[in-house]
PDB file of C-alpha atoms and ligand atoms in Angstrom:
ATOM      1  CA  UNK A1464      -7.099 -47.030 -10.946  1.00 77.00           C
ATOM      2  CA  UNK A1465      -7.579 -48.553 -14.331  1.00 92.00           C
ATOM      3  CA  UNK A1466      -4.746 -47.694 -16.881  1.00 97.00           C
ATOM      4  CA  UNK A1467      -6.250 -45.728 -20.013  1.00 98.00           C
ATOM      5  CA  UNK A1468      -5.661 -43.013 -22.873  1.00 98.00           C
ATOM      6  CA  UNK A1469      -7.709 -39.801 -23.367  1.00 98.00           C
ATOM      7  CA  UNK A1470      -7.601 -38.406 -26.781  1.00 97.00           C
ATOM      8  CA  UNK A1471      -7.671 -34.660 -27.576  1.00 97.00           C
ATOM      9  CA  UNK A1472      -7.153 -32.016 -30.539  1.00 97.00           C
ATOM     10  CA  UNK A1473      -5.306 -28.824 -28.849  1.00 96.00           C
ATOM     11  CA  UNK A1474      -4.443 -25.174 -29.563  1.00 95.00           C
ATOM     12  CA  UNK A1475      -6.993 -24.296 -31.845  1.00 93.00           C
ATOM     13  CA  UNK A1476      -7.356 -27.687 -33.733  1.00 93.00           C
ATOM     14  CA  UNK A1477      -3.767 -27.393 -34.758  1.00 94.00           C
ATOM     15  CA  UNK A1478      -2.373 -30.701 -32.959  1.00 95.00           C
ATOM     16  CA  UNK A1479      -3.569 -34.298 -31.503  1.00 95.00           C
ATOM     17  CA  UNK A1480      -2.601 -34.428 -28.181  1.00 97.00           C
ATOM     18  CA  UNK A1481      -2.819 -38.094 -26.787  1.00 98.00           C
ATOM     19  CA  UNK A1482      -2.357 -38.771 -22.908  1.00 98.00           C
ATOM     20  CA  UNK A1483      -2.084 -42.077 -21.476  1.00 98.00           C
ATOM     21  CA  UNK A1484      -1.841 -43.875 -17.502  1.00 98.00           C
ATOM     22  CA  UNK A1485      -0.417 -47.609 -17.927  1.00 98.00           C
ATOM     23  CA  UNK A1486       1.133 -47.927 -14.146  1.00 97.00           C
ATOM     24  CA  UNK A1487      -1.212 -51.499 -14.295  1.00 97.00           C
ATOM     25  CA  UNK A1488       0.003 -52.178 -17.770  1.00 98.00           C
ATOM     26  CA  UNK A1489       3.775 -51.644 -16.554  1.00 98.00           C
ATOM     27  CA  UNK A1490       3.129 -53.598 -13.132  1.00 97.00           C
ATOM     28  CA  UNK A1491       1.729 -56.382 -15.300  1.00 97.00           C
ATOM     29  CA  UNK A1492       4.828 -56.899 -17.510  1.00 98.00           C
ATOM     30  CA  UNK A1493       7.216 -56.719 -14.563  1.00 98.00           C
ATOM     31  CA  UNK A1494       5.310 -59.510 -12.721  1.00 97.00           C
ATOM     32  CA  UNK A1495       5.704 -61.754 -16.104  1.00 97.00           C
ATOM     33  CA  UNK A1496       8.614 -60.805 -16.756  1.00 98.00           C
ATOM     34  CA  UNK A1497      10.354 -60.648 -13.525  1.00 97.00           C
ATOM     35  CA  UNK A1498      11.498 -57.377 -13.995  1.00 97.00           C
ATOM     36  CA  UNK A1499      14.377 -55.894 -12.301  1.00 97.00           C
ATOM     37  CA  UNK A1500      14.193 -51.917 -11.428  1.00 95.00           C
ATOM     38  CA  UNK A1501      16.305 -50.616 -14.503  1.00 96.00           C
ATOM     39  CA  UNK A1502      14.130 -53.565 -17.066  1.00 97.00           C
ATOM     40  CA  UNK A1503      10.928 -52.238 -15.612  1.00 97.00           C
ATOM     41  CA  UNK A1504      11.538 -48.384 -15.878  1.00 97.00           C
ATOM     42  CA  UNK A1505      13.031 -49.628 -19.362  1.00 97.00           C
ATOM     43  CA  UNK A1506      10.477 -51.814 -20.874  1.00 98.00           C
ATOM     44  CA  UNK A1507       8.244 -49.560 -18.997  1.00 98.00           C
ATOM     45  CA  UNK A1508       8.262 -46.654 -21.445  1.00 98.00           C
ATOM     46  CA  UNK A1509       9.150 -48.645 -24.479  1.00 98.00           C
ATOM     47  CA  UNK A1510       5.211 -50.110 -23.683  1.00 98.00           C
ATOM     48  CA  UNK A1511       3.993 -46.835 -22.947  1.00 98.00           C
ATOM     49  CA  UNK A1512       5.155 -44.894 -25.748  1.00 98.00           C
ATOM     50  CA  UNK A1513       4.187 -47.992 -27.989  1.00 98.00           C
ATOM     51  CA  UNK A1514       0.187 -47.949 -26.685  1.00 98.00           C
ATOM     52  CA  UNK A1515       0.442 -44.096 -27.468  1.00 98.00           C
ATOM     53  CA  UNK A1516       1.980 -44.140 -30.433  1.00 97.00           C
ATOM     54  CA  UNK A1517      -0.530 -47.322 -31.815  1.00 96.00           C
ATOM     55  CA  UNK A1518      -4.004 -45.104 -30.681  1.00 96.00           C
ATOM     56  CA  UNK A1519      -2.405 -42.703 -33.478  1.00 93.00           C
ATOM     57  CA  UNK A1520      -3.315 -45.545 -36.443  1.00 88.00           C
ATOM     58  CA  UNK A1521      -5.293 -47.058 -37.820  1.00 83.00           C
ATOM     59  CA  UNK A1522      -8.122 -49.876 -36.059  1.00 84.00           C
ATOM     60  CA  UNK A1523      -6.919 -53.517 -37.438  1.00 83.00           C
ATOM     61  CA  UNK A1524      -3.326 -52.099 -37.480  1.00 87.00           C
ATOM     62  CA  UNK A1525      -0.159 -53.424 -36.014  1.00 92.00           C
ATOM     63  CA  UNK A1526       2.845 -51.650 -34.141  1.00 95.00           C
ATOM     64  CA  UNK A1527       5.951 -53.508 -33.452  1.00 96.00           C
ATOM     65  CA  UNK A1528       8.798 -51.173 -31.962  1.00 97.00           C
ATOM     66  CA  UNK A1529      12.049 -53.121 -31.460  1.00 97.00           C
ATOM     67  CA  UNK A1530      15.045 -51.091 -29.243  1.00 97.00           C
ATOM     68  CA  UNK A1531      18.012 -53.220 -30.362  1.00 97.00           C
ATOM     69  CA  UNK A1532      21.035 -51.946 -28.236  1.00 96.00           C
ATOM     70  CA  UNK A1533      24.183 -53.107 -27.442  1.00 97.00           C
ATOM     71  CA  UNK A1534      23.671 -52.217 -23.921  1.00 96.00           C
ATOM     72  CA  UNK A1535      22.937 -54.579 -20.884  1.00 97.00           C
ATOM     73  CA  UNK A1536      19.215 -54.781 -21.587  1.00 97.00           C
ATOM     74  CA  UNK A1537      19.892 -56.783 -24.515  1.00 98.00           C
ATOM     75  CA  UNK A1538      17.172 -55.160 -26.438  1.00 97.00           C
ATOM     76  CA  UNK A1539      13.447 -55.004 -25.966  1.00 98.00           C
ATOM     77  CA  UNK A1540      10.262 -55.546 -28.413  1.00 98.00           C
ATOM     78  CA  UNK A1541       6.708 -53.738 -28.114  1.00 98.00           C
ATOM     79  CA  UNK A1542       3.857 -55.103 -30.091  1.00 97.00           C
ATOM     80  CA  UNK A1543       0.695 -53.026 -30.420  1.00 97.00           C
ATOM     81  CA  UNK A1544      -2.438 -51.778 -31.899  1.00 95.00           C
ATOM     82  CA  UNK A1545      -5.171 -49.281 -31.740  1.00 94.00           C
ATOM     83  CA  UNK A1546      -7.187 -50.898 -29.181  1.00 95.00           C
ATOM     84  CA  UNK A1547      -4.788 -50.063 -26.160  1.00 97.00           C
ATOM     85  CA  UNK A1548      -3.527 -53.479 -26.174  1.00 97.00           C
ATOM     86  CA  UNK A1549       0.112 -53.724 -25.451  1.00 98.00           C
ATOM     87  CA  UNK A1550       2.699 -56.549 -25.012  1.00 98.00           C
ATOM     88  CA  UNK A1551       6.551 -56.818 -25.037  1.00 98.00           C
ATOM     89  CA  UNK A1552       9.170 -58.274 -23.665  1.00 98.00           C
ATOM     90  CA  UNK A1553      13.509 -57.302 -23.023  1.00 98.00           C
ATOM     91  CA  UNK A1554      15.988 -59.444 -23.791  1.00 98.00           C
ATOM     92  CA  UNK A1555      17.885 -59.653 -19.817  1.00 98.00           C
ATOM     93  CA  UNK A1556      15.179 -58.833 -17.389  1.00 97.00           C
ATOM     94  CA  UNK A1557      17.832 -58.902 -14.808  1.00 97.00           C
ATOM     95  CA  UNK A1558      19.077 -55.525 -15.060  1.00 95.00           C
ATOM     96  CA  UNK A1559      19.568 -53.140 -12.515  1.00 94.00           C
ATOM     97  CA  UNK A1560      22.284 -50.594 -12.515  1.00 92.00           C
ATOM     98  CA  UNK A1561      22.649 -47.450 -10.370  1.00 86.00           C
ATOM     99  CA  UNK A1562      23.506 -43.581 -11.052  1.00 81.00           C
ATOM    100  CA  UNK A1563      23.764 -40.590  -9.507  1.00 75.00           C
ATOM    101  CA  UNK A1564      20.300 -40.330  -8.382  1.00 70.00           C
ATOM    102  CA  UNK A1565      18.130 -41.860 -11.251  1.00 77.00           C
ATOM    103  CA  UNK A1566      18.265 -45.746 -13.198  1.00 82.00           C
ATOM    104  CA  UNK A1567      20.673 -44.896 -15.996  1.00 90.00           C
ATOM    105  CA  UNK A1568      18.208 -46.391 -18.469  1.00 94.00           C
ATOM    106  CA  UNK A1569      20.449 -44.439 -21.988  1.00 94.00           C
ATOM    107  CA  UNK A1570      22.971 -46.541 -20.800  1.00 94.00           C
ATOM    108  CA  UNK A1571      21.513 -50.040 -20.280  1.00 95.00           C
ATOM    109  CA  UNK A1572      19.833 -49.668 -23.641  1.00 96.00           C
ATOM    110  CA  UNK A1573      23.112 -48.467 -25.375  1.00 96.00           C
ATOM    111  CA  UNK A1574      23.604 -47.941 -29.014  1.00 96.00           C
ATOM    112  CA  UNK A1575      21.957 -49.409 -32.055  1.00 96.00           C
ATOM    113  CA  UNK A1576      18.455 -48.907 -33.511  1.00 96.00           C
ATOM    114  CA  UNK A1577      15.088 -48.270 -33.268  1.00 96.00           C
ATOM    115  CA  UNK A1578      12.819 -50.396 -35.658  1.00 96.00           C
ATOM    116  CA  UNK A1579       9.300 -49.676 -36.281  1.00 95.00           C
ATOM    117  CA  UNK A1580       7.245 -52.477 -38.247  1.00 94.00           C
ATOM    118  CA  UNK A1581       3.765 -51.438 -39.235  1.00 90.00           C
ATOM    119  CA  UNK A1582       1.711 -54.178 -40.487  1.00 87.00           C
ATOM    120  CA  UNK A1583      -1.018 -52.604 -41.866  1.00 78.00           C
ATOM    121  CA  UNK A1584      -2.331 -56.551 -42.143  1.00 71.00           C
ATOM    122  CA  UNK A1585      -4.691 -56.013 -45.474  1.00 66.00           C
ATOM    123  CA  UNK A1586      -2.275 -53.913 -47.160  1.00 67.00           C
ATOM    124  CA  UNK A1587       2.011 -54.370 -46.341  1.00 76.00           C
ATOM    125  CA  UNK A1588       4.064 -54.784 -44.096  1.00 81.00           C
ATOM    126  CA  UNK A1589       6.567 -51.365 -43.498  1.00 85.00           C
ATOM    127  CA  UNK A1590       9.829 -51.352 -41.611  1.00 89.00           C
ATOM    128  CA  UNK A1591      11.185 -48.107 -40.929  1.00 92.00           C
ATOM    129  CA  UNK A1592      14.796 -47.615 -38.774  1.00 93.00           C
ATOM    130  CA  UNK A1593      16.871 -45.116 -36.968  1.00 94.00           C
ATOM    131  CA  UNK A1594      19.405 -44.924 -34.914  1.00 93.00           C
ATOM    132  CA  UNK A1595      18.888 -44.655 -31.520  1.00 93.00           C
ATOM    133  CA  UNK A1596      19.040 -41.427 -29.931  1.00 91.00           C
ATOM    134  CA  UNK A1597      19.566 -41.279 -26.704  1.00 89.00           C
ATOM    135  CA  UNK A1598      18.320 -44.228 -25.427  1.00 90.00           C
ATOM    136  CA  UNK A1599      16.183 -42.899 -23.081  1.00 92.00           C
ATOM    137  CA  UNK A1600      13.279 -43.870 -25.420  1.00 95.00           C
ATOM    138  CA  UNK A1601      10.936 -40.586 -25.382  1.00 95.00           C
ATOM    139  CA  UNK A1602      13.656 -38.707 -27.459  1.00 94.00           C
ATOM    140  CA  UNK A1603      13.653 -41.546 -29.403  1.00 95.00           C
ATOM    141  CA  UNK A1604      10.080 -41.692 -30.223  1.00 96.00           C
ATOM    142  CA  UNK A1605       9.944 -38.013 -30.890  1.00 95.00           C
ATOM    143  CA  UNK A1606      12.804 -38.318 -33.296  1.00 95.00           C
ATOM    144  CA  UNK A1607      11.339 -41.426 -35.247  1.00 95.00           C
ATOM    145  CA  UNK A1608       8.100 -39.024 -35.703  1.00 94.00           C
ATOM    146  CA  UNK A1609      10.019 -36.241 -37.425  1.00 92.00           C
ATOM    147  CA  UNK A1610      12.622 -38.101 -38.956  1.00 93.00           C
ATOM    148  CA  UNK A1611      10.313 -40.983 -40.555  1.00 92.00           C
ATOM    149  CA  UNK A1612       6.895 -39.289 -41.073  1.00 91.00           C
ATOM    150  CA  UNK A1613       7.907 -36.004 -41.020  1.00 92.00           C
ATOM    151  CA  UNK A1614       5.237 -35.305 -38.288  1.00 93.00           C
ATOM    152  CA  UNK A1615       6.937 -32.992 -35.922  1.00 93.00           C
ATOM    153  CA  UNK A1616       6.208 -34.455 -32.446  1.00 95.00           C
ATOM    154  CA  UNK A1617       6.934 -33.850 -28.643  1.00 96.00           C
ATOM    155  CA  UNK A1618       6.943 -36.987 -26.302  1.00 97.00           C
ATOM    156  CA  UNK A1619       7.176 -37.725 -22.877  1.00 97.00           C
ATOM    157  CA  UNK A1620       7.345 -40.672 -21.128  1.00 97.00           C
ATOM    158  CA  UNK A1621       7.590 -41.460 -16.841  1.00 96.00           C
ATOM    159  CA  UNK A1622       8.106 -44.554 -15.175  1.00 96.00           C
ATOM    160  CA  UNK A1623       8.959 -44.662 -11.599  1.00 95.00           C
ATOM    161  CA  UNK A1624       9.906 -47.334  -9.363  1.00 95.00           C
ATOM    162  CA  UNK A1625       9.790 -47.127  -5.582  1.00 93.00           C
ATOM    163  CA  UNK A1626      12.764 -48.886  -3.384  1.00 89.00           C
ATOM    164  CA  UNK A1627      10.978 -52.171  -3.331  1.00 91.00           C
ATOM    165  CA  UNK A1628      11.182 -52.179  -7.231  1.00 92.00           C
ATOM    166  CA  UNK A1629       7.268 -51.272  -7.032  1.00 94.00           C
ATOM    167  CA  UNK A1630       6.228 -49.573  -9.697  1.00 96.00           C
ATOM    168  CA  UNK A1631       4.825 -46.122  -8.569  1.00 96.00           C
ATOM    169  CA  UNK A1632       3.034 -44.610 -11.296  1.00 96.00           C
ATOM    170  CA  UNK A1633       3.753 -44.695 -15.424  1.00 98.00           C
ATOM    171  CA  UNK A1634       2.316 -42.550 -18.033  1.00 98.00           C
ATOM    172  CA  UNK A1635       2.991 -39.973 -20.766  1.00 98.00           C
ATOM    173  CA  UNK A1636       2.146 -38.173 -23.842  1.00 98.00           C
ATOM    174  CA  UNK A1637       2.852 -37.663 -27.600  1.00 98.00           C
ATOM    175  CA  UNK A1638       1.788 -34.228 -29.383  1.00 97.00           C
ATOM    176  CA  UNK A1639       1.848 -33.943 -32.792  1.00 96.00           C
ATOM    177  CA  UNK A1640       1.588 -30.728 -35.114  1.00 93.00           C
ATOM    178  CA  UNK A1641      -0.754 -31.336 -38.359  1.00 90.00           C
ATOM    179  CA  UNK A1642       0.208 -29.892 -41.074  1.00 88.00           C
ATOM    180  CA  UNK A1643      -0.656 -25.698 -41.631  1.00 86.00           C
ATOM    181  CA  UNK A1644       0.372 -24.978 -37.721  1.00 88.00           C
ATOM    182  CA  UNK A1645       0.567 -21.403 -37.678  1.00 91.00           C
ATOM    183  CA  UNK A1646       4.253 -19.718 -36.282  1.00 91.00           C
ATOM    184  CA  UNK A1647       3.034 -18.551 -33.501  1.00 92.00           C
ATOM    185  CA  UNK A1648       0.981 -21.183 -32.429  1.00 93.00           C
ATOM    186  CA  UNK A1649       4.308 -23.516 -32.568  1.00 93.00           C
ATOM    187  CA  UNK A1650       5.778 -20.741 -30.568  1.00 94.00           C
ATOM    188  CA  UNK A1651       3.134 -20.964 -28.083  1.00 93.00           C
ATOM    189  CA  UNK A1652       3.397 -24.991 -27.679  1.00 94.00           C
ATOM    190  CA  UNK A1653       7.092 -24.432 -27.276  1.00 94.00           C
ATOM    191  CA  UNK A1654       6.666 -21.975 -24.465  1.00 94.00           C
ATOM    192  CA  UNK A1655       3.842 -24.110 -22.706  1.00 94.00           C
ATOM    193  CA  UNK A1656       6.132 -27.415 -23.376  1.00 95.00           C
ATOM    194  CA  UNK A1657       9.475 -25.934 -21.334  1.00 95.00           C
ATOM    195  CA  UNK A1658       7.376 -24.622 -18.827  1.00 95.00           C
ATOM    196  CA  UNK A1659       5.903 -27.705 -17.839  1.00 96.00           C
ATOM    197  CA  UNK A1660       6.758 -29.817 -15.132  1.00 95.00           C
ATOM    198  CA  UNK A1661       8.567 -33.231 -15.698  1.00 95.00           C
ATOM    199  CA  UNK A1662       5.926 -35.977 -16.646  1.00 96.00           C
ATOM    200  CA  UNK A1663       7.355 -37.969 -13.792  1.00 94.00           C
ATOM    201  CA  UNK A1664       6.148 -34.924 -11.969  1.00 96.00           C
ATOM    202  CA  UNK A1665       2.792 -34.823 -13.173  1.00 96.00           C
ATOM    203  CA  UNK A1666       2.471 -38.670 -12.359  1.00 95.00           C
ATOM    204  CA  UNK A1667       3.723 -38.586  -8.971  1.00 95.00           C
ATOM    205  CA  UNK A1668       1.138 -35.571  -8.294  1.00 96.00           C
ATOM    206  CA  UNK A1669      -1.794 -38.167  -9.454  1.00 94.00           C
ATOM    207  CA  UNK A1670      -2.303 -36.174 -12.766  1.00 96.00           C
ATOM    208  CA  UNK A1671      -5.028 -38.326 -14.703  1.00 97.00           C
ATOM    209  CA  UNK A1672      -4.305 -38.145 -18.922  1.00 98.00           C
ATOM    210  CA  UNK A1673      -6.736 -35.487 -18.703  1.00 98.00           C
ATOM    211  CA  UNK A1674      -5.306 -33.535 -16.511  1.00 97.00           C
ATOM    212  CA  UNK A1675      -2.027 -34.069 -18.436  1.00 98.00           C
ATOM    213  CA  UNK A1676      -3.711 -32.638 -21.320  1.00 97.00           C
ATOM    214  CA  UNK A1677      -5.079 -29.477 -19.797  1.00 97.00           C
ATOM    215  CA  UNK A1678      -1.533 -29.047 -18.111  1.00 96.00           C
ATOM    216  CA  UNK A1679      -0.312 -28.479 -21.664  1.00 96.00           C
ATOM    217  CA  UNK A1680      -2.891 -26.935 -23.416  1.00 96.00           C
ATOM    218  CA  UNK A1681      -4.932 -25.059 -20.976  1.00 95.00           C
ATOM    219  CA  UNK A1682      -8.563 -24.785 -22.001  1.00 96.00           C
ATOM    220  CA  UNK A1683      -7.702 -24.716 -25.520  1.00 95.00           C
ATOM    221  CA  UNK A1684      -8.420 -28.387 -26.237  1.00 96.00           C
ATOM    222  CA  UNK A1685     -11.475 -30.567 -27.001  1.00 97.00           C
ATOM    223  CA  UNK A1686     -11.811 -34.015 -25.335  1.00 97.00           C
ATOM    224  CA  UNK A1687     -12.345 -36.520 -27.995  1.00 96.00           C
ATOM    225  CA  UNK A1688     -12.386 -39.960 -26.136  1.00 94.00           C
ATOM    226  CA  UNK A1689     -11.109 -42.146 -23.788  1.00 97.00           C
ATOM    227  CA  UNK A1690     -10.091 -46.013 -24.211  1.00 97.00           C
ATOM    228  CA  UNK A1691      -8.893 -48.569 -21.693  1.00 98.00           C
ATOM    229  CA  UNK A1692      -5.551 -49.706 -22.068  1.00 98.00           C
ATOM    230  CA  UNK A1693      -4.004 -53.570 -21.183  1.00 98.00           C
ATOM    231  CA  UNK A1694      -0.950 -55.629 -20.987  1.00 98.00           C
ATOM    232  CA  UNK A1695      -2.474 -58.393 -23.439  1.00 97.00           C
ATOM    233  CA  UNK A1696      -1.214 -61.257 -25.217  1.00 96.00           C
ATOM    234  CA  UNK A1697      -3.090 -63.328 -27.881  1.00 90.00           C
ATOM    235  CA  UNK A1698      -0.965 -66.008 -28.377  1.00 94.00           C
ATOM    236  CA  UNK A1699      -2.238 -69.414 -28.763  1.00 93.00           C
ATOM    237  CA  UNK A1700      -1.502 -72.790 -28.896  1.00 94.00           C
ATOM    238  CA  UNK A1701      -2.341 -73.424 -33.319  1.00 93.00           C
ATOM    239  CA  UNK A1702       0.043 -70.044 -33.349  1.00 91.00           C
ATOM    240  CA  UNK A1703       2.925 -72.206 -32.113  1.00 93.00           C
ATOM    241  CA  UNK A1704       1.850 -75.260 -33.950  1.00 93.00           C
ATOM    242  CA  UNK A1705       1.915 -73.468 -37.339  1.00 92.00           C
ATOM    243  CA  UNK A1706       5.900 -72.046 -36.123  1.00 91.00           C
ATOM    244  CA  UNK A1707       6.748 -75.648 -35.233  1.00 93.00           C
ATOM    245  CA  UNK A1708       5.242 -77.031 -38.654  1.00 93.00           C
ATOM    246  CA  UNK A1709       7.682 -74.413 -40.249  1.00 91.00           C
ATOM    247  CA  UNK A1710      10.899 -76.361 -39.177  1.00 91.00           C
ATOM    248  CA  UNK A1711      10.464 -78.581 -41.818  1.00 91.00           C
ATOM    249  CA  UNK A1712       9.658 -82.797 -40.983  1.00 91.00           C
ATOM    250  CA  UNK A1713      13.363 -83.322 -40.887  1.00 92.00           C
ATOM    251  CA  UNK A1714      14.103 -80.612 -37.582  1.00 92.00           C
ATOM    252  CA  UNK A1715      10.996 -82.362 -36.203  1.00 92.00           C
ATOM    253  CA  UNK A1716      11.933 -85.649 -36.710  1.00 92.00           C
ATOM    254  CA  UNK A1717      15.252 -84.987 -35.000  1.00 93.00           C
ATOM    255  CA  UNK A1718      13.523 -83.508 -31.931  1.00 91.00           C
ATOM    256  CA  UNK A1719      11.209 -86.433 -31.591  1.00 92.00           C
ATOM    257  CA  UNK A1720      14.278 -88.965 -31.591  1.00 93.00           C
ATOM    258  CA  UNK A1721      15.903 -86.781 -29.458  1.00 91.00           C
ATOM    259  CA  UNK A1722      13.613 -85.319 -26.584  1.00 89.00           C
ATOM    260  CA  UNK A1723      10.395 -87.134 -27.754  1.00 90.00           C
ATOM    261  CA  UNK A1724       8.694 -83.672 -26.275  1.00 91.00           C
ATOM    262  CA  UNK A1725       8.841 -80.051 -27.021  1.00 93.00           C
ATOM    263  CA  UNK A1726       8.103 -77.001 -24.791  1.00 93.00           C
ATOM    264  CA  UNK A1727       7.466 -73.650 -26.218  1.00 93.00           C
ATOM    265  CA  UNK A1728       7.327 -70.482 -24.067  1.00 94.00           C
ATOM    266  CA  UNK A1729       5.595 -67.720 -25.263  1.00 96.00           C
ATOM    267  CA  UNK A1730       8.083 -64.237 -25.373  1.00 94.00           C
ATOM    268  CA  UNK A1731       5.496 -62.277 -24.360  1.00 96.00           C
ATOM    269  CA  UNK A1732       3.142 -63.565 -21.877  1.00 96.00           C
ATOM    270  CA  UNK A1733       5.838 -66.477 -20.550  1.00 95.00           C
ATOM    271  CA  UNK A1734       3.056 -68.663 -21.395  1.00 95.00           C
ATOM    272  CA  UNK A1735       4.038 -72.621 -22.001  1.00 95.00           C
ATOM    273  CA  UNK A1736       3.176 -74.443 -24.894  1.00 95.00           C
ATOM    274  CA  UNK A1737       3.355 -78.563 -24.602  1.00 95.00           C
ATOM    275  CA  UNK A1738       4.148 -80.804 -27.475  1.00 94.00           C
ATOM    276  CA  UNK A1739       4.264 -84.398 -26.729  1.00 94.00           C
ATOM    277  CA  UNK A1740       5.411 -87.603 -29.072  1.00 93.00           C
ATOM    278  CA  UNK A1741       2.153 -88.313 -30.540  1.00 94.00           C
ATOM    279  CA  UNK A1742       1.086 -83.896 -31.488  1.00 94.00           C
ATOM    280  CA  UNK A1743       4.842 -83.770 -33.052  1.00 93.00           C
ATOM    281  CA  UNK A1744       3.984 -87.181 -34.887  1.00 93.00           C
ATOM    282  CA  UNK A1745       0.594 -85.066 -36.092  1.00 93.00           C
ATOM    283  CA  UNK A1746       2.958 -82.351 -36.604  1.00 93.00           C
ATOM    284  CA  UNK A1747       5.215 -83.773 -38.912  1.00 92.00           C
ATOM    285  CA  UNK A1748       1.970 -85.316 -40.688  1.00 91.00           C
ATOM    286  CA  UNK A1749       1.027 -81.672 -40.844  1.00 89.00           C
ATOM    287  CA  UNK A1750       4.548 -80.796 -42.837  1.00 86.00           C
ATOM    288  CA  UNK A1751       3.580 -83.569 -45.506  1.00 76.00           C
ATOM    289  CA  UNK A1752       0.185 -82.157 -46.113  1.00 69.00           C
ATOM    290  CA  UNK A1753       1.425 -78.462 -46.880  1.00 57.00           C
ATOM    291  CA  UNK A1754       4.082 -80.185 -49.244  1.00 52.00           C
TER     292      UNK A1754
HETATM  293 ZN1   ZN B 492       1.618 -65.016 -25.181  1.00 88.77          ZN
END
């Protein structure tokens, strides 16, 4: 089952309902990033949440959503856009901590903040930051929505690992009022919003994003589109050159007397980059030339 969002306006036209499967998305970034049960679940919605929340801009647009905690996970990073393109990375994959009967994921993502860079790549660059909520990162979108854009927004997010640290199923959605929502139609949402089941729930059941979205809003929503959704880096090789020509000739200089080689590994894709003697002498060529 391919991973992919379905798009929808709900309850009379008032809100944008978005609904998303990324259990392949989530499976890919455990596999590159060797993932440990409480990292997957972790990273997990951070990604999911992310390839929701980017389908909401702009095409050409770019999300990044960085979690920095002082909990065990060391912080994580999302980068996205409205393609359904998705990539990210936590800084200790090697987390895996127990509770009572769920991954204690508030915990290994601790206190700190949420950042949320829009590059908006022909206009500016915006940075907007609050503190982390709860940690359990659906609360946190939700409250980044109404705190920073004043868009009043209800998200949920479910990742689930089996025993083998397999990951089951991952999905969720993000619905957002526009502006003129009648009272009782927010009173309705409300209602329809505590009476539904977990998203985990919905998941585990084999609920497809549209299903998801009739779950919530009955038959009062239109169907708008679908788009495929993918764990994708687009790194390359002149991206790293460009970083390395940025030390300056002197830091390359050193590391040519000193390890005569440099390796680069790519944060999100674990990707490696080579850089022997004679491309850091073209390198440091390169430096001269931008002088
Ligand atoms: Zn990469």
């Amino acid at each position: 089952m391919e991973d992919y969002l379905a798009k929808a306006y709900a309850f009379g036209g008032t809100v944008r309902l978005y609904a998303a499967r990324t259990t392949g998305l989530v499976y890919e970034a455990q596999k590159i990033h060797d993932l440990w049960p409480t990292a997957s679940v972790a990273l997990g919605r951070l990604l999911t949440g992310s390839v929701i929340m980017g389908a909401m801009y702009e095409e050409g647009n770019e999300l990044t959503l960085r979690i920095q905690g002082d909990g065990p996970l060391e912080g994580m990073v999302a980068t996205t856009n409205a393609s359904g393109e998705v990539r990210g990375y936590v800084g200790n994959p090697h987390v895996f901590m127990q509770g009572k009967d769920k991954l204690p994921i508030a915990q290994a993502v601790g206190n700190g903040e949420m950042h949320v860079t829009k590059d908006l790549k022909v206009r500016d660059i915006f940075t907007s930051s609050i503190k982390i909520q709860s940690g359990e990162i659906a609360e946190d979108f939700a409250y980044y929505f109404t705190a920073s854009e004043q868009i009043p927004s209800a998200v949920a997010i479910g990742v689930e690992v089996g025993t083998e640290n397999d990951i089951q199923h991952a999905g969720g959605f993000i619905l957002q009022r526009m502006p003129g929502c009648p009272e009782e139609t927010i009173q309705r949402i409300e209602n329809r919003l505590s009476s539904l089941p977990e998203i985990t729930e919905l998941l585990r059941d084999g609920h497809s994003p549209e299903a998801i979205i009739q779950a919530i809003a009955d038959d009062d929503h239109q169907l708008l589109h679908t788009m495929r959704l993918s764990y994708t880096c687009n790194c390359n090789r002149e991206n790293f050159e460009r970083g390395l020509i940025s030390l300056g000739k002197q830091q390359l200089k050193k590391l040519l007397e000193e390890d005569g080689h440099i390796e680069t590994v790519c944060h999100f894709c674990r990707t490696q980059y080579q850089f022997n003697a004679k491309d850091i002498r073209r390198l440091i060529d390169a430096t001269q030339r931008n002088r």
